[in-house]
C-alpha atoms as a printed R data frame, in Angstrom:
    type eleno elety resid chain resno       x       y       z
1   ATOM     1    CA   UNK     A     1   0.000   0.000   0.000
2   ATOM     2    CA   UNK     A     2   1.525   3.244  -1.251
3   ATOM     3    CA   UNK     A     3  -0.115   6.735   0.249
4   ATOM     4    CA   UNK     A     4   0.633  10.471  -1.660
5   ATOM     5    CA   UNK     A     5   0.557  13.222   0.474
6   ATOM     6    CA   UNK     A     6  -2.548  14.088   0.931
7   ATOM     7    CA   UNK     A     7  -3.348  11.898   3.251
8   ATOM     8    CA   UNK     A     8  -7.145  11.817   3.448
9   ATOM     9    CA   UNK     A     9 -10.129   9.918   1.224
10  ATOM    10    CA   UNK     A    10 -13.120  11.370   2.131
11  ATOM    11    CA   UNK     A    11 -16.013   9.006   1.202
12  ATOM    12    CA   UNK     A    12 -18.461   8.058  -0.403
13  ATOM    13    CA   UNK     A    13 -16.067   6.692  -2.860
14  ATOM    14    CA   UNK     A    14 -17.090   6.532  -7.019
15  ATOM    15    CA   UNK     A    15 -15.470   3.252  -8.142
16  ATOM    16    CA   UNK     A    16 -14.961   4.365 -11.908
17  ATOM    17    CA   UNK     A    17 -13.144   1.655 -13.116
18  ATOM    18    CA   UNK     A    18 -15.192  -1.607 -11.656
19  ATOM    19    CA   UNK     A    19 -14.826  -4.721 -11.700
20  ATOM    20    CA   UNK     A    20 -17.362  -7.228 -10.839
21  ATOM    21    CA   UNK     A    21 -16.297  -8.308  -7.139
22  ATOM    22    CA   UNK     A    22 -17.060  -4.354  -5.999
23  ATOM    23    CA   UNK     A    23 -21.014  -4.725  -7.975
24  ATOM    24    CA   UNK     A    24 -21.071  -7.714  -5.730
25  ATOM    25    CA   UNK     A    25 -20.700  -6.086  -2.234
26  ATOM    26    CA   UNK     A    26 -18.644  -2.937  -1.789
27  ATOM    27    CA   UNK     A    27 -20.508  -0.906  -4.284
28  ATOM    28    CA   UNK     A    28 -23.577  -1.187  -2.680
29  ATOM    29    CA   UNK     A    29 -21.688  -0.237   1.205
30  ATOM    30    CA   UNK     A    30 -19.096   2.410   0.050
31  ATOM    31    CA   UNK     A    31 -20.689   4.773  -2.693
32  ATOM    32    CA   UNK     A    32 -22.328   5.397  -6.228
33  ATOM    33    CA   UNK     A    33 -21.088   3.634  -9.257
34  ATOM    34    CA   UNK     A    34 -20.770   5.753 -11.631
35  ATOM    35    CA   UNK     A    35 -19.610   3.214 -14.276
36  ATOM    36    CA   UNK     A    36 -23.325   2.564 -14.919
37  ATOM    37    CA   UNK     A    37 -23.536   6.491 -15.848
38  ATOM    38    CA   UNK     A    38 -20.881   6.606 -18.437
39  ATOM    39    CA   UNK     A    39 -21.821   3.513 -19.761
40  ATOM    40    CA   UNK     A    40 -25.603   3.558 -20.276
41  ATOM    41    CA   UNK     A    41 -25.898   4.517 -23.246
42  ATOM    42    CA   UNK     A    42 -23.783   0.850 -24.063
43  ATOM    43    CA   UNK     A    43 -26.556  -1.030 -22.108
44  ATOM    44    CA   UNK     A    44 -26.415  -3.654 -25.099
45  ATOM    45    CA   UNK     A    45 -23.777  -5.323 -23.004
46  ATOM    46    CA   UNK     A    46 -24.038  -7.280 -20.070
47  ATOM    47    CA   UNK     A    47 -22.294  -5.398 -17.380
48  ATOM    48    CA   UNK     A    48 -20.941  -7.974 -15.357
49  ATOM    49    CA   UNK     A    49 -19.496  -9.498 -18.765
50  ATOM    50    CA   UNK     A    50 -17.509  -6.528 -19.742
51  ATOM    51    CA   UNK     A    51 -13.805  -7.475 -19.535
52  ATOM    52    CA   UNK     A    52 -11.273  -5.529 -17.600
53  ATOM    53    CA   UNK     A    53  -8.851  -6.176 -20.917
54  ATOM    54    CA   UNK     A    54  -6.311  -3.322 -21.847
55  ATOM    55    CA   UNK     A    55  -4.454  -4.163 -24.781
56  ATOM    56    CA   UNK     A    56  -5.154  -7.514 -26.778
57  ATOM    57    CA   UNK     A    57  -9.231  -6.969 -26.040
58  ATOM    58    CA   UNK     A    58 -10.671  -5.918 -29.583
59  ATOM    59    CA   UNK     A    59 -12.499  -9.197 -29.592
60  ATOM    60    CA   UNK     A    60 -14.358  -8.016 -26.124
61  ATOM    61    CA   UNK     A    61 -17.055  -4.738 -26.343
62  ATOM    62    CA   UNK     A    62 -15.557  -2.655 -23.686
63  ATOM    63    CA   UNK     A    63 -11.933  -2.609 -22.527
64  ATOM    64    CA   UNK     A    64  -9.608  -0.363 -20.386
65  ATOM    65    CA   UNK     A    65  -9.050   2.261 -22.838
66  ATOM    66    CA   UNK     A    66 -12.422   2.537 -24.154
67  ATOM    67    CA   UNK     A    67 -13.191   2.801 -20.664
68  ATOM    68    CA   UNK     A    68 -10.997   5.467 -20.095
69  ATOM    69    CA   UNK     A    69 -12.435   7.261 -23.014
70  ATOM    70    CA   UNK     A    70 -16.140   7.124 -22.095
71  ATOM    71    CA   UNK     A    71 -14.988   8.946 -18.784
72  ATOM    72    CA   UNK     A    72 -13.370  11.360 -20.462
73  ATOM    73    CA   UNK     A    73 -16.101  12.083 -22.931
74  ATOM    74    CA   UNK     A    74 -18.623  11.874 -20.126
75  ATOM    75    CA   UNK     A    75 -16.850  12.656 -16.966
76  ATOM    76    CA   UNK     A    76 -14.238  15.292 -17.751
77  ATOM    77    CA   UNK     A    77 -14.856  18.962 -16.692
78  ATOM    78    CA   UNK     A    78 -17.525  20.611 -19.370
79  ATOM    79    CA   UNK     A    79 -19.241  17.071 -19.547
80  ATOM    80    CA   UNK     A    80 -22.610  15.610 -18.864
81  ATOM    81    CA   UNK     A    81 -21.695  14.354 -15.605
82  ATOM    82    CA   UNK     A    82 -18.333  15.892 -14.773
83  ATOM    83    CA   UNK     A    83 -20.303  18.017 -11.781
84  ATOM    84    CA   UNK     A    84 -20.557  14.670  -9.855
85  ATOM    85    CA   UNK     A    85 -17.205  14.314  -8.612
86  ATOM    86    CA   UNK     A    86 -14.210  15.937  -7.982
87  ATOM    87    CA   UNK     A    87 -10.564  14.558  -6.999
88  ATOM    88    CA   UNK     A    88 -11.251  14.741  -3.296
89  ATOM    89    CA   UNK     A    89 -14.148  12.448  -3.322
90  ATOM    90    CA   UNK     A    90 -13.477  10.312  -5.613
91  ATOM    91    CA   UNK     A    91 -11.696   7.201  -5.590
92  ATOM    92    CA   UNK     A    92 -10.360   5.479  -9.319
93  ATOM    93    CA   UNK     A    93 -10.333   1.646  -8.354
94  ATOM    94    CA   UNK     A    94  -8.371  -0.069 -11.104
95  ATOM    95    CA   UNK     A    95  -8.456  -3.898 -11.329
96  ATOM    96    CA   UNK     A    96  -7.339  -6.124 -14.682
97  ATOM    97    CA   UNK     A    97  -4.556  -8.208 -15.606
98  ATOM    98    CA   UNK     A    98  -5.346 -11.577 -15.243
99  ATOM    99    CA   UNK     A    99  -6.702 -11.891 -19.112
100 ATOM   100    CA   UNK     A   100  -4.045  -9.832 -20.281
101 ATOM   101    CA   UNK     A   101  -1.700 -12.384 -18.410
102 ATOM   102    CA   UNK     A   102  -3.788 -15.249 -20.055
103 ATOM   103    CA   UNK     A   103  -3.633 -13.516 -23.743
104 ATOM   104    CA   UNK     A   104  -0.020 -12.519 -24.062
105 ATOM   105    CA   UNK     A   105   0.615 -16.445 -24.100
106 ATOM   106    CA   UNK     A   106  -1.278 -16.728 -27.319
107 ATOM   107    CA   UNK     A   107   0.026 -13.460 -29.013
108 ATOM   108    CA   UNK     A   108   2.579 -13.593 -31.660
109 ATOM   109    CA   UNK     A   109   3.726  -9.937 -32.067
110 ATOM   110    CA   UNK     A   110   7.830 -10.774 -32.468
111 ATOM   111    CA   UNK     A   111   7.974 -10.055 -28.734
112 ATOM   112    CA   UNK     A   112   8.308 -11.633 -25.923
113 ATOM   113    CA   UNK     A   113   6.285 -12.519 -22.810
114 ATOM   114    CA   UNK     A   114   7.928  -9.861 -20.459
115 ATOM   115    CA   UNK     A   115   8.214  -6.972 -23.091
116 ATOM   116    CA   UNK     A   116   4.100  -7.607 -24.036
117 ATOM   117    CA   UNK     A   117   3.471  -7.528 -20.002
118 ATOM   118    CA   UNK     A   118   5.389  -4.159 -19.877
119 ATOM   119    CA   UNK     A   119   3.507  -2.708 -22.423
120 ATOM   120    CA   UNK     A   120   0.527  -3.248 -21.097
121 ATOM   121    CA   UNK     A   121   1.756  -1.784 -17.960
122 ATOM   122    CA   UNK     A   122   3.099   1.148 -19.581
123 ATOM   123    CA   UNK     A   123  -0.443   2.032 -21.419
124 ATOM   124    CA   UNK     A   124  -2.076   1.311 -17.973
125 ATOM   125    CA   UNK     A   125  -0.547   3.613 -16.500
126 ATOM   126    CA   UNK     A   126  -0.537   6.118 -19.070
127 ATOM   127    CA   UNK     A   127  -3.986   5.961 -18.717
128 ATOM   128    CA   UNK     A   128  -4.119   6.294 -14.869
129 ATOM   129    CA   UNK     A   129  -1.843   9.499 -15.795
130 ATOM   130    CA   UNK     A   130  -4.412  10.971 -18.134
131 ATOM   131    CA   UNK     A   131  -7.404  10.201 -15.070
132 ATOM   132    CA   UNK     A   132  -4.905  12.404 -13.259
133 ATOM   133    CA   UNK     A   133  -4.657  15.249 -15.812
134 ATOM   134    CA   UNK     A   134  -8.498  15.690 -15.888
135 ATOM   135    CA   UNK     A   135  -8.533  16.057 -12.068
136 ATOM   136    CA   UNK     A   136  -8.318  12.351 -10.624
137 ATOM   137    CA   UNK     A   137  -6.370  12.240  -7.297
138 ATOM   138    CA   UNK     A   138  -6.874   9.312  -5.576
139 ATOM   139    CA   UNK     A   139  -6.462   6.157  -7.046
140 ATOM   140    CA   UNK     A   140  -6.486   2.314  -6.014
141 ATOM   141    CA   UNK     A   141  -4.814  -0.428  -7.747
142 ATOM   142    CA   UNK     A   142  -5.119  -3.943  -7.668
143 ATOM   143    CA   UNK     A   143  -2.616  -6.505  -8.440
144 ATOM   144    CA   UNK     A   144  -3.475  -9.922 -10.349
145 ATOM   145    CA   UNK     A   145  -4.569 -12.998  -8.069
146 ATOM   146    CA   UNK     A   146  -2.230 -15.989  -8.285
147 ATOM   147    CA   UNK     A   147  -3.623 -17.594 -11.298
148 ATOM   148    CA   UNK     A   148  -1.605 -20.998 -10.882
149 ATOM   149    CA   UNK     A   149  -3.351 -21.687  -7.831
150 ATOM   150    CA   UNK     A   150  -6.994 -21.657  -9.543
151 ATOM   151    CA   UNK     A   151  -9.039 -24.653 -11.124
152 ATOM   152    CA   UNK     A   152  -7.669 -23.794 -14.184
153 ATOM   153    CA   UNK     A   153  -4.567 -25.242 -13.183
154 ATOM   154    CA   UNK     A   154  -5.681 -28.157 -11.257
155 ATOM   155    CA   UNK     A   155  -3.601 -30.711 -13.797
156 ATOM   156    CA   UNK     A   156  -0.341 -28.291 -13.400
157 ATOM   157    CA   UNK     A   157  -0.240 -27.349 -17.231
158 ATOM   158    CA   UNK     A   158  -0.348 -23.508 -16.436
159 ATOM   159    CA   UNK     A   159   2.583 -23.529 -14.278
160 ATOM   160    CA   UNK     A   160   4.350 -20.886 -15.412
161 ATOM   161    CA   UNK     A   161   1.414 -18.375 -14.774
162 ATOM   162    CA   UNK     A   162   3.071 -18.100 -11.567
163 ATOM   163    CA   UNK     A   163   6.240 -16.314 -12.806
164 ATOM   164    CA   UNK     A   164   4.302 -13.525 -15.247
165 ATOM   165    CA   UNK     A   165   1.873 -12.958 -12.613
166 ATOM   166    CA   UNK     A   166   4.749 -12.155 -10.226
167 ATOM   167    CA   UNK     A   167   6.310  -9.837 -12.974
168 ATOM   168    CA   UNK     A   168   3.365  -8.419 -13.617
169 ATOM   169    CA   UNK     A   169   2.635  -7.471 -10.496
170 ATOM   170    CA   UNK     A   170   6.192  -6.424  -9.864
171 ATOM   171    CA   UNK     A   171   5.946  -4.321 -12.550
172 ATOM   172    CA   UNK     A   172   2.534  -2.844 -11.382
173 ATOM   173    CA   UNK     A   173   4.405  -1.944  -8.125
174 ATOM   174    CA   UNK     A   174   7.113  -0.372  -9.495
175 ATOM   175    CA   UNK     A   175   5.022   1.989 -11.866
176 ATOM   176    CA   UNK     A   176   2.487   2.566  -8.797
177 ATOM   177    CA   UNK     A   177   5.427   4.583  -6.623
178 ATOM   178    CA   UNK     A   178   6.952   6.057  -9.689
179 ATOM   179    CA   UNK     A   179   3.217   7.453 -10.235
180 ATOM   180    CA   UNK     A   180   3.764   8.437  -6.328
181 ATOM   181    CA   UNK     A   181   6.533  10.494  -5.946
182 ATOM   182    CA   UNK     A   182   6.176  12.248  -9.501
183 ATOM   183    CA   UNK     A   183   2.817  13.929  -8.323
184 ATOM   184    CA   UNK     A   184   2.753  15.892  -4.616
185 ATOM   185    CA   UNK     A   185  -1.171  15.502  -4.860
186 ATOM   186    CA   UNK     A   186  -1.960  12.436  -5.341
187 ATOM   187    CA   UNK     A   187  -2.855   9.032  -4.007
188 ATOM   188    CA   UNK     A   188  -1.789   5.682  -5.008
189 ATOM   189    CA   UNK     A   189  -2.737   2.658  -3.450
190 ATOM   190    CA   UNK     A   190  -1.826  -0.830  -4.014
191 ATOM   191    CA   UNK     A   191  -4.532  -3.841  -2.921
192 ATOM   192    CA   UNK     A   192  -2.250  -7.010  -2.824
193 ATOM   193    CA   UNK     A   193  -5.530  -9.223  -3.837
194 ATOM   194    CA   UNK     A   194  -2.404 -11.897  -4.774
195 ATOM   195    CA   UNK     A   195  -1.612 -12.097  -1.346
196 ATOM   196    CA   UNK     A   196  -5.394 -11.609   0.264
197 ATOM   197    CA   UNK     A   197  -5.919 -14.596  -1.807
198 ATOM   198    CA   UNK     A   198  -3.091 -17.044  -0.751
199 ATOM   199    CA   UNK     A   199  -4.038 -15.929   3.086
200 ATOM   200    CA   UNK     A   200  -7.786 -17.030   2.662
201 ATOM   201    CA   UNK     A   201  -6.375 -20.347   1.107
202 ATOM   202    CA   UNK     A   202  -4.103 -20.599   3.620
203 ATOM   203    CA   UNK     A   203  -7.131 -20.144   6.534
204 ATOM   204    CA   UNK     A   204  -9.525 -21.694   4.681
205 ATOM   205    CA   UNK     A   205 -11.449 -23.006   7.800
206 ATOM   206    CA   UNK     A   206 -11.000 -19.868   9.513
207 ATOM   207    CA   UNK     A   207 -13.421 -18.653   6.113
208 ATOM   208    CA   UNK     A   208 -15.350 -21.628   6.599
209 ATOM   209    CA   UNK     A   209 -14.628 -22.842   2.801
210 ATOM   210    CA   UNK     A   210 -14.223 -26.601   2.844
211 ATOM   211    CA   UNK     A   211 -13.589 -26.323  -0.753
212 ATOM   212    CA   UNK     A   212 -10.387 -24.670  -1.846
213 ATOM   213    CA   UNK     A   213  -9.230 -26.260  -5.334
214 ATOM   214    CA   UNK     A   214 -12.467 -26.896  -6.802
215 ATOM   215    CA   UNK     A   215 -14.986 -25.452  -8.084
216 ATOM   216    CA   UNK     A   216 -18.640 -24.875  -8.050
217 ATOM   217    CA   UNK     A   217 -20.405 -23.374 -10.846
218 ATOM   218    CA   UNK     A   218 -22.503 -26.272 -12.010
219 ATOM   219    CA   UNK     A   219 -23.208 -29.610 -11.183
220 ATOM   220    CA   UNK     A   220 -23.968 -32.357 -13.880
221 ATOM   221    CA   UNK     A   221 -27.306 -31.941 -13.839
222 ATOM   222    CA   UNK     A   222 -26.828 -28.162 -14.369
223 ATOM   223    CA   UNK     A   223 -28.196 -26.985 -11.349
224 ATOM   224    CA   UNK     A   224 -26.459 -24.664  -9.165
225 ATOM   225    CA   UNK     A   225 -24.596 -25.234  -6.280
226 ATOM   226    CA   UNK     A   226 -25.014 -23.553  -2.777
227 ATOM   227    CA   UNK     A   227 -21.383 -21.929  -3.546
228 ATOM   228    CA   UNK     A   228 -20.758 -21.264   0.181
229 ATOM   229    CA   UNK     A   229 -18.204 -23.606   1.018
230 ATOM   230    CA   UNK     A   230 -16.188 -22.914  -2.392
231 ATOM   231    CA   UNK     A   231 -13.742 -20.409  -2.717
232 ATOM   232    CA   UNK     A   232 -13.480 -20.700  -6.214
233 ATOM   233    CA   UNK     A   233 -16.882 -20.318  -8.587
234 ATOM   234    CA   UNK     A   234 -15.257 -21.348 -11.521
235 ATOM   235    CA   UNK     A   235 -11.694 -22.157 -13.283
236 ATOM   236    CA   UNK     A   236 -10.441 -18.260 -12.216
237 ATOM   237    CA   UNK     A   237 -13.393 -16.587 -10.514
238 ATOM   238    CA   UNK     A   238 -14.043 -16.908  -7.190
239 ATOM   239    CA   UNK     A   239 -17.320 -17.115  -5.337
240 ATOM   240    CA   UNK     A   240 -19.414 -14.334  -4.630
241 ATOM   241    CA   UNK     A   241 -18.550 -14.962  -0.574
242 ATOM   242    CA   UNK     A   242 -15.298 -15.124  -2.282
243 ATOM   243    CA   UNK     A   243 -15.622 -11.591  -3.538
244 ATOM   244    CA   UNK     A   244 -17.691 -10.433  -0.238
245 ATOM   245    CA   UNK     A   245 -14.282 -11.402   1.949
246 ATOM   246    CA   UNK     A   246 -12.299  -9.457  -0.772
247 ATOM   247    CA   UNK     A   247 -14.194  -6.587  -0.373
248 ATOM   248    CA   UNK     A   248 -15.024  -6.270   3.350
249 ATOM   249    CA   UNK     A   249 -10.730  -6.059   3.275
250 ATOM   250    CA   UNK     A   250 -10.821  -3.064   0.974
251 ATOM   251    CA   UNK     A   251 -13.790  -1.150   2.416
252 ATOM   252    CA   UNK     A   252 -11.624  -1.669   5.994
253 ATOM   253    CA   UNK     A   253  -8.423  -0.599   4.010
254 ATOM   254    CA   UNK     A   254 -10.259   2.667   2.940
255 ATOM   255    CA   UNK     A   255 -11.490   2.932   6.424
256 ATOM   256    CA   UNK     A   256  -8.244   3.164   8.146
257 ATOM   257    CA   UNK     A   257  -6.911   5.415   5.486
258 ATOM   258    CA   UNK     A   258  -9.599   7.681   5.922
259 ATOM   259    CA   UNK     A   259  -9.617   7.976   9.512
């Protein structure tokens, strides 16, 4: 966790940048999404399907940069809604990686694994730059879950997730407190979800999960599972009491920041 100088994040907090874990809990505890105002008029899409992609998502409707650019088109000062916040009350909460992670492995640009990775960490934050530019001051950050230690791996052929997650997320740090000490005004703060999740793993009967490496989604007979004893809900999502410990962690993160 990296803090600018400003110290303070006065709630309620506008998660602008969502992903689905915060529709699932925090949103509805710790502010207004305003997502859902700059993208309504693209209510053809399933919001909980929209991909966090930043780079290699053409094939998806809505990734990071387009993201960015409906803000800025809606958000930014002059706009529709750019009366609704300002940089003292709002917080940016970033989170995205993990298909980026899983798509550079099937990319075939002449480059290699590491220099796609830093790309996409480079436009990321270019883009977290830009948020700043147009008044954004506080911003959250989440790093990418261990990926080797979900379903999808279960038979051990995704090993070597484990190594561009770590640089990934290495890299992600490393940009984060550049980002920090370039700017007197601003915030920047890391959520280690890679290490939130290894610690529920690790106490998984102090979570109550009795299942840790499988997963529940759907039974055989294609009826759904009470999910409450699975961490994970599928081969890389977890459960929505997955999500609900995830998030009760970052609301009491913001909460000791802002006190």
């Amino acid at each position: 966790m990296k803090l600018g100088k400003q110290k303070k994040i006065h709630f309620p907090l506008f998660f602008v940048t969502v992903y689905f874990l915060f529709k699932s809990y925090a949103l509805s505890h710790s502010g207004k999404d305003f997502s859902e105002l700059f993208l309504s008029d693209n209510n053809i899409f399933d919001y909980e399907n929209i991909k966090n992609l930043i780079v290699f998502g053409s094939h998806y409707p809505i990734d990071f940069i387009k993201q960015y650019e409906l803000f800025y088109e809606r958000m930014s000062h002059g706009k529709k809604y750019f009366d609704q916040w300002n940089g003292t009350n709002t917080l940016f909460a970033i989170y995205l990686g993990a298909n980026d992670i899983n798509d550079v492995n099937y990319i075939n640009n002449n480059k290699t694994i590491n220099e796609n990775l830093s790309d996409i960490i480079n436009i990321m934050f270019k883009k977290i730059e830009n948020m700043y530019e147009v008044g954004g001051r506080n911003f959250m950050i989440l790093n990418v879950f261990p990926i080797d230690l979900a379903p999808v791996n279960d038979s051990g052929k995704y090993n070597y997730y484990k190594e561009e997650v770590l640089y990934f997320n290495s890299l992600l740090s490393e940009k984060s407190k550049t980002l920090f000490n370039k700017y007197s005004n601003i915030n920047v703060i890391v959520y280690n979800t890679h290490e939130e999740y290894k610690y529920i793993l690790r106490n998984s009967i102090k979570f109550n999960f009795k299942f840790i490496n499988k997963m529940c989604k759907f039974n055989r007979k294609n009826k759904r599972r009470n999910c409450n004893k699975y961490f994970w809900y599928d081969r890389t999502h977890i459960t929505k009491k997955g999500n609900t410990i995830l998030a009760e962690d970052i609301n009491e993160l913001l909460k000791s920041i802002n006190k």
